[in-house]
Coordinates of C-alpha atoms (C1' of nucleotides) and ligand atoms in Angstrom, one line a residue:
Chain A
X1 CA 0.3 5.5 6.4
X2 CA -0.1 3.2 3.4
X3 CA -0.3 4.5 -0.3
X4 CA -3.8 2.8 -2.1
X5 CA -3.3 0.3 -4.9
X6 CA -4.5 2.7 -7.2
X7 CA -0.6 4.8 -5.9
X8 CA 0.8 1.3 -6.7
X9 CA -0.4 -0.2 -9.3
X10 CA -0.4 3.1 -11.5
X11 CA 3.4 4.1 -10.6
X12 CA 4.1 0.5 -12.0
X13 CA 1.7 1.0 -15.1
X14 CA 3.4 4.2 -16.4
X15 CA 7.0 2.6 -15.7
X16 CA 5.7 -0.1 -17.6
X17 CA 4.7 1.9 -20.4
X18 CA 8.1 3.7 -19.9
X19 CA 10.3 0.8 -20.5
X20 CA 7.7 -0.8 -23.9
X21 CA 6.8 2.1 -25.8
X22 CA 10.8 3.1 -26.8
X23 CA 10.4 2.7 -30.3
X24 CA 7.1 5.1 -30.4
X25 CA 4.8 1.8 -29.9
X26 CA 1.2 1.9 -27.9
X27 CA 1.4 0.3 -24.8
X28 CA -1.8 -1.8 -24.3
X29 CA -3.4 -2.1 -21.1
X30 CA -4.1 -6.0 -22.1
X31 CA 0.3 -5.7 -21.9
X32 CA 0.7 -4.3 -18.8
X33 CA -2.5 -6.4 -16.7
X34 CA -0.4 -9.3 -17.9
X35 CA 3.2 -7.9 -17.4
X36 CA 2.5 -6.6 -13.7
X37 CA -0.5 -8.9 -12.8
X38 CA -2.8 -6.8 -12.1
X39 CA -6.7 -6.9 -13.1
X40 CA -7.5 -5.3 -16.6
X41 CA -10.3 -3.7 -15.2
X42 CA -8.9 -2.5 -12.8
X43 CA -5.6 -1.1 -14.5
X44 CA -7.7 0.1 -17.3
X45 CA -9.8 2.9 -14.1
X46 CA -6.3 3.8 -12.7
X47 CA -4.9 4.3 -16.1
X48 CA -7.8 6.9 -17.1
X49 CA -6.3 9.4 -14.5
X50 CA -3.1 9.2 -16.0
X51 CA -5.1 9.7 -19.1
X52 CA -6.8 12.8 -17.9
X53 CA -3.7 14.7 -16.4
X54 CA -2.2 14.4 -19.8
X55 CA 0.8 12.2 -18.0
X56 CA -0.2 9.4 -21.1
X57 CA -1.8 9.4 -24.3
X58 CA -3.7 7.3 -26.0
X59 CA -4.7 6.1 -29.2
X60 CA -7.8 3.3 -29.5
X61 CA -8.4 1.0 -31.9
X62 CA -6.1 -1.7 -33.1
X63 CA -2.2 -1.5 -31.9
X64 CA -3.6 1.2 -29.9
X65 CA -2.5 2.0 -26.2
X66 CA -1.0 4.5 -24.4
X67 CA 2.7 6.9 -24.5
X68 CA 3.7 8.7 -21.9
X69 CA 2.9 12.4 -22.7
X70 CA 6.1 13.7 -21.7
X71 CA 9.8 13.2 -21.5
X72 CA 9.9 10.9 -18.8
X73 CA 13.0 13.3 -17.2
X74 CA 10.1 15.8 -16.8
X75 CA 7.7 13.6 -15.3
X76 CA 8.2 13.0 -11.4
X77 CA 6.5 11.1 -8.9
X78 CA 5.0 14.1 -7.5
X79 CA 3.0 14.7 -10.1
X80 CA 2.2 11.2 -10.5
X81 CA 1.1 10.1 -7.1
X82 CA -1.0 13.3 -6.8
X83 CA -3.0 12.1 -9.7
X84 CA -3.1 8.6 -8.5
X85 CA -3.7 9.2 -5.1
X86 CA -7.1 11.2 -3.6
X87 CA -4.9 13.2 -1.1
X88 CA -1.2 13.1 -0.6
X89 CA -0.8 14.4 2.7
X90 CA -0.1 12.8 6.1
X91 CA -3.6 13.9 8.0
X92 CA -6.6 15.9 7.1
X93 CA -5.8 18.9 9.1
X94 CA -2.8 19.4 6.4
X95 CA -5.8 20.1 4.0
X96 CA -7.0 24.1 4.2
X97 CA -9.9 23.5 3.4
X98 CA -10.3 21.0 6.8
X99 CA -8.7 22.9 8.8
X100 CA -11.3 23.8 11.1
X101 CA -11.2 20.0 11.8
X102 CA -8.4 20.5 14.6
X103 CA -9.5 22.0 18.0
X104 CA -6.9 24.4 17.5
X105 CA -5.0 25.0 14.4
X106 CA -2.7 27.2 15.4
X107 CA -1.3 26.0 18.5
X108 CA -1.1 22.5 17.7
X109 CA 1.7 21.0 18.9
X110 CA 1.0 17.9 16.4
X111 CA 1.1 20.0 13.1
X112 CA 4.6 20.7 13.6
X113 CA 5.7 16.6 12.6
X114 CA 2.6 16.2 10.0
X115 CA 4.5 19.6 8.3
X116 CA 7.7 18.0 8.2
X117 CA 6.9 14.8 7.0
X118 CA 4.9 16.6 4.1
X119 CA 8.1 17.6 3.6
X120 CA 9.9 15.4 3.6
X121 CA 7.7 13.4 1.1
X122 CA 7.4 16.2 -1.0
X123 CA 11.0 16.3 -1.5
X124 CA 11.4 12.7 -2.6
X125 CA 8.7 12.9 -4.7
X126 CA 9.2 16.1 -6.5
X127 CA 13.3 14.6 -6.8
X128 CA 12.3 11.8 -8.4
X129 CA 11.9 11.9 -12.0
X130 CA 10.5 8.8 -14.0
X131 CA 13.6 9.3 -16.0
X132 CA 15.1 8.2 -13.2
X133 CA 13.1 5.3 -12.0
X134 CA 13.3 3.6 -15.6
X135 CA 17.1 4.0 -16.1
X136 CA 19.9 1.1 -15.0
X137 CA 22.0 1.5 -12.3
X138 CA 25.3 0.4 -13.2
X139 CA 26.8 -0.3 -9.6
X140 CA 30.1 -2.0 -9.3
X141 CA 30.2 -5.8 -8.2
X142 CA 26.7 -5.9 -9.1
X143 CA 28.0 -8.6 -12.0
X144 CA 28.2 -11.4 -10.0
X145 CA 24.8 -11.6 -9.7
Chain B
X1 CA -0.6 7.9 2.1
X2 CA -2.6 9.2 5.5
X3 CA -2.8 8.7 9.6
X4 CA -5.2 6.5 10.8
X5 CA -7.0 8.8 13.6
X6 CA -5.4 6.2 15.8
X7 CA -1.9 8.1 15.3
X8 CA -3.4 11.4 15.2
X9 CA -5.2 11.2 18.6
X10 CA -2.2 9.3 20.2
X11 CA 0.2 12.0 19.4
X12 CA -1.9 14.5 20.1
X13 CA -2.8 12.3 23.2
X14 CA 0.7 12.0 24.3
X15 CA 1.9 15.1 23.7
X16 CA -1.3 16.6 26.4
X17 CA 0.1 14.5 28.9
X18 CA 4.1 15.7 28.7
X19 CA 2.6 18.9 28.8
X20 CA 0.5 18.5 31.3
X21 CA 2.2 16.1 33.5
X22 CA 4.8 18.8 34.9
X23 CA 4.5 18.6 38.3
X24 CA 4.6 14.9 38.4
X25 CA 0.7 14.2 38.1
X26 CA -1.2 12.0 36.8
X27 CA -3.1 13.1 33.6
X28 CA -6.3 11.6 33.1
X29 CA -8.1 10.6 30.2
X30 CA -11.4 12.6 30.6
X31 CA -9.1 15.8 30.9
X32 CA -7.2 14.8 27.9
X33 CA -10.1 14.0 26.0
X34 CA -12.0 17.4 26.7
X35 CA -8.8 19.3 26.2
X36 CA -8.2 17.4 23.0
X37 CA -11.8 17.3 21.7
X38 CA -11.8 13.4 21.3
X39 CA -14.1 10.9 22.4
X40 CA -12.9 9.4 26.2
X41 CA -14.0 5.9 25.3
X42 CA -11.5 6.1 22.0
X43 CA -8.9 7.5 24.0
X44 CA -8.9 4.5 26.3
X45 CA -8.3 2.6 23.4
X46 CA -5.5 4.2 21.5
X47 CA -3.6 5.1 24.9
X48 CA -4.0 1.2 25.7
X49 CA -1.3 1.0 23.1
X50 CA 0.9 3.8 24.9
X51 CA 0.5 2.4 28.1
X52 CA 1.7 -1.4 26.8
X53 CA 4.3 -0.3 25.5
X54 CA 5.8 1.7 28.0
X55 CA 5.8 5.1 26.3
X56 CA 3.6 6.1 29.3
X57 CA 2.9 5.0 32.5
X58 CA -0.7 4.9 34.3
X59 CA -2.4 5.4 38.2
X60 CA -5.6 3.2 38.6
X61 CA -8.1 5.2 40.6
X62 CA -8.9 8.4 42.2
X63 CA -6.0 11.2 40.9
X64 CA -5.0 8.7 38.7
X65 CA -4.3 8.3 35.1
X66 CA -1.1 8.9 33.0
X67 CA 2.6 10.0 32.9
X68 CA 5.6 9.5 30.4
X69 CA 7.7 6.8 30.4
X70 CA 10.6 7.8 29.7
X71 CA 12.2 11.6 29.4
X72 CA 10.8 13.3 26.3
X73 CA 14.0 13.6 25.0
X74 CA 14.5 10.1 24.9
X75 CA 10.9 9.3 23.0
X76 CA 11.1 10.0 19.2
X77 CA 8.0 9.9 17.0
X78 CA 9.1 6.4 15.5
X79 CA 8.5 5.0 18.9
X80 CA 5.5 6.4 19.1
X81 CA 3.7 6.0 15.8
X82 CA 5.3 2.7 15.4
X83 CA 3.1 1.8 18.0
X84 CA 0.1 3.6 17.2
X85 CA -0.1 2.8 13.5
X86 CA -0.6 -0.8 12.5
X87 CA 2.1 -0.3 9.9
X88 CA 4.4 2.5 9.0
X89 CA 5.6 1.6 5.8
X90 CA 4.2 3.2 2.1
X91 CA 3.6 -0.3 0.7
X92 CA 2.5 -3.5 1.3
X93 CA 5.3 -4.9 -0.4
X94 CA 8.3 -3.0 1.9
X95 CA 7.0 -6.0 4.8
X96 CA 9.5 -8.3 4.6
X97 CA 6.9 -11.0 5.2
X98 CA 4.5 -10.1 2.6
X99 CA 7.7 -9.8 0.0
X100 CA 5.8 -12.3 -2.5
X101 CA 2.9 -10.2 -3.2
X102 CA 5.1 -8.4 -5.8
X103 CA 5.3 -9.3 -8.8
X104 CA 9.2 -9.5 -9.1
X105 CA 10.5 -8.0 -5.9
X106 CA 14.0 -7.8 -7.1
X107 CA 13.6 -6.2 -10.4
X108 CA 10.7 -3.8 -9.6
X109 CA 11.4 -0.6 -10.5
X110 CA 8.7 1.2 -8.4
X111 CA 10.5 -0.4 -5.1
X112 CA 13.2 2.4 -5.2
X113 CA 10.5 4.9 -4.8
X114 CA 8.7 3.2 -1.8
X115 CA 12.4 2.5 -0.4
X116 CA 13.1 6.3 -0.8
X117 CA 9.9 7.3 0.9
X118 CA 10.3 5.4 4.0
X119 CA 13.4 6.5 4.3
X120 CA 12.6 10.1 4.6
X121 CA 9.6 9.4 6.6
X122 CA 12.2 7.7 8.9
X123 CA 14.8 10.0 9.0
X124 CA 12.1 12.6 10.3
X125 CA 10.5 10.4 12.7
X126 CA 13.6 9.4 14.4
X127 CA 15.1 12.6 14.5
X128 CA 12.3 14.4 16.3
X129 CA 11.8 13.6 20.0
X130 CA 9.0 14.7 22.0
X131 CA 10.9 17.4 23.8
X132 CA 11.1 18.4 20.3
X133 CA 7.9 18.4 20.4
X134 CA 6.7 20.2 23.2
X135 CA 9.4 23.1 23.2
X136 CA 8.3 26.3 22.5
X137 CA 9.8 27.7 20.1
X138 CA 11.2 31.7 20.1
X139 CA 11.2 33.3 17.2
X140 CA 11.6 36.9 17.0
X141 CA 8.6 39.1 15.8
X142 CA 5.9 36.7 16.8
X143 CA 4.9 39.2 20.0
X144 CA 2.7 41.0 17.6
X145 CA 0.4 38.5 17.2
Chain C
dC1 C1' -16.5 -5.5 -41.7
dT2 C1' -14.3 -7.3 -38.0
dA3 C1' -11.2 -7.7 -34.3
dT4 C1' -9.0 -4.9 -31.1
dT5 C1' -8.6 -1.4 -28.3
dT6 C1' -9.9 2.7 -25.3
dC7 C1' -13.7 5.2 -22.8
dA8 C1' -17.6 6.0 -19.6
dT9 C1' -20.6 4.8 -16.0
dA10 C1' -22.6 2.1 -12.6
dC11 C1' -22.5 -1.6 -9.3
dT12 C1' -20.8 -4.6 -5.4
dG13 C1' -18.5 -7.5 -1.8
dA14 C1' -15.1 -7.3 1.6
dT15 C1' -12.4 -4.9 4.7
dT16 C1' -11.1 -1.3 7.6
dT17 C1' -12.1 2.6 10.4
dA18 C1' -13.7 5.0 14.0
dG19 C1' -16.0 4.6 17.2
dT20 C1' -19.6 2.5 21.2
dA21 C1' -21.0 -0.4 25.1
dG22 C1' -20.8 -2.8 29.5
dG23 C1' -18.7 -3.8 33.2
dA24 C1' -14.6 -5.5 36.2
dA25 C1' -10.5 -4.1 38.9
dT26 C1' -8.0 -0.7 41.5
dT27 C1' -7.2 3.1 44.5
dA28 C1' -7.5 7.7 47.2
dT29 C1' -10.1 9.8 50.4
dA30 C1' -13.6 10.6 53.7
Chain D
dT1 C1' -15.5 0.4 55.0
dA2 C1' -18.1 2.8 51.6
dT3 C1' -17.8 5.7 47.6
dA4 C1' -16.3 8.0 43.8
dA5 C1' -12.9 8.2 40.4
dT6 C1' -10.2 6.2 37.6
dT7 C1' -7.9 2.5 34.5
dC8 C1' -8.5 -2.0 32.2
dC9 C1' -10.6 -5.6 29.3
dT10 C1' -13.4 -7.6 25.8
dA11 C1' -16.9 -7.6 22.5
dC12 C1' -19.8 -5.3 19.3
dT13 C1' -21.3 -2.1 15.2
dA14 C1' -22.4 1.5 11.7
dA15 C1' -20.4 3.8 8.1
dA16 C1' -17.0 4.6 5.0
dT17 C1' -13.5 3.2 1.9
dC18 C1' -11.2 0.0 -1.0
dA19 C1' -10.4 -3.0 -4.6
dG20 C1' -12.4 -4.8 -8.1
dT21 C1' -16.5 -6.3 -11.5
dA22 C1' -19.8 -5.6 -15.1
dT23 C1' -21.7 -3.8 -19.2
dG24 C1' -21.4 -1.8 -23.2
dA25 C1' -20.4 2.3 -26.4
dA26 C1' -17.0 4.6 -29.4
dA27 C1' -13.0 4.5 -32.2
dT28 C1' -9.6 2.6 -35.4
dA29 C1' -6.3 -0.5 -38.2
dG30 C1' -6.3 -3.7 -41.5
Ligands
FES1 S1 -3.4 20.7 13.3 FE1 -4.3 18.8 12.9 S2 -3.6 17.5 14.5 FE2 -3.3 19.5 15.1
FES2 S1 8.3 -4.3 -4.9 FE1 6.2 -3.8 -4.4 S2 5.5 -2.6 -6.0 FE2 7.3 -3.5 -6.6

DNA sequence: CTATTTCATACTGATTTAGTAGGAATTATA
DNA sequence: TATAATTCCTACTAAATCAGTATGAAATAG
């Protein structure tokens, strides 16, 4: 039940890019490898999905880098995670197009929990916007600290 | 963000034997496992982890093979994919004991989403029992079918 | 022109997953 | 007591996936 680096590291990459690209500045990739420590290489392959959804944008060259390609209060982690991740859901049987997969699909007992926690995650996700992720919570007594 | 068959099978797996188990008999794994489409020798092996941890209890030899427990009611689906699953949580970095691997545990943003997540998965988990499970449900209309 | 950056594609080692295999121990029943 | 049915225990393995490398082309600011 584990989300892939490629979930990880990319949520963090496009909060990173978030938080340093406020003044309309390129985020590059060089940045965040260093910022998050994560491989260049690496970041640069999980970045080219966010690329390709149209969650960033990206400009080459010098000061290039990437924006997010949206307000980031309409950006949740649904849509995020399902680009970063190859399937979302709990078990393969949750997929239609597997379906056949269970002995029997209809009466499974099983499929009622794997529903609900789709749910469940769902919800989160699709509640969460990246506004929300990037912006400080001001709790009280949290000064002390 | 999926099962490991390991969870699948054992649910599934469990589920066969409260079901099946009525009359205070033993359920055995070569019934399970043709009822259940799975392979017997896999079985053994994932309802090894059942058995140790007391979620079911087992019959060596002729008539043998395995009951619940404990009441159904009492058995949520923490318990058992806790024990099925080599880890529950979304992350790496929610394991208290691997809390280093991130790059700044206490400041990273992406932590709230991986906190919210696991909470939701928990909260269904926990509050669905294996009676839950098993009861069938009546819903009006569905004598049609 | 040059340094810096993204973009595209292919490759690879390590780890994990999903099983298999062989046989010992236990028990009901005939 | 012999036998068949069952769980129990440990070790092995092929295939898939994961996480990351490698190489270099294309674009762009200065
Ligand atoms: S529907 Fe897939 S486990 Fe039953
Ligand atoms: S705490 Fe693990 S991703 Fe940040």
């Amino acid at each position: 039940m584990k989300l892939s680096t490629k979930g990880e590291y990319g949520l963090r990459a496009i909060i990173d890019i978030a938080e340093n690209s406020k003044n309309g500045e390129y985020v590059s990739i060089s940045d965040i490898s260093t910022r998050q420590k994560i491989s260049d290489r690496y970041l640069e392959k999980i970045i080219a999905k966010l690329k390709k959804s149209g969650l960033v944008k990206s400009s080459r060259g010098v000061n290039g880098g990437y924006i997010l390609g949206k307000d980031p209060k309409c950006i949740n982690m649904f849509d995020i995670l399902s680009v970063l991740e190859d399937n979302i859901d709990v078990t393969e049987c949750m997929d239609i197009h597997v379906f056949e997969k269970c002995n029997n699909h209809y009466t499974c007992k099983a499929r009622k929990l794997w529903v609900k926690i789709n749910e469940a995650v769902e919800n989160v996700l699709k509640n969460t916007t990246l506004l929300d992720m990037i912006k400080q919570e001001i709790k009280k007594g949290e000064e002390i600290e």
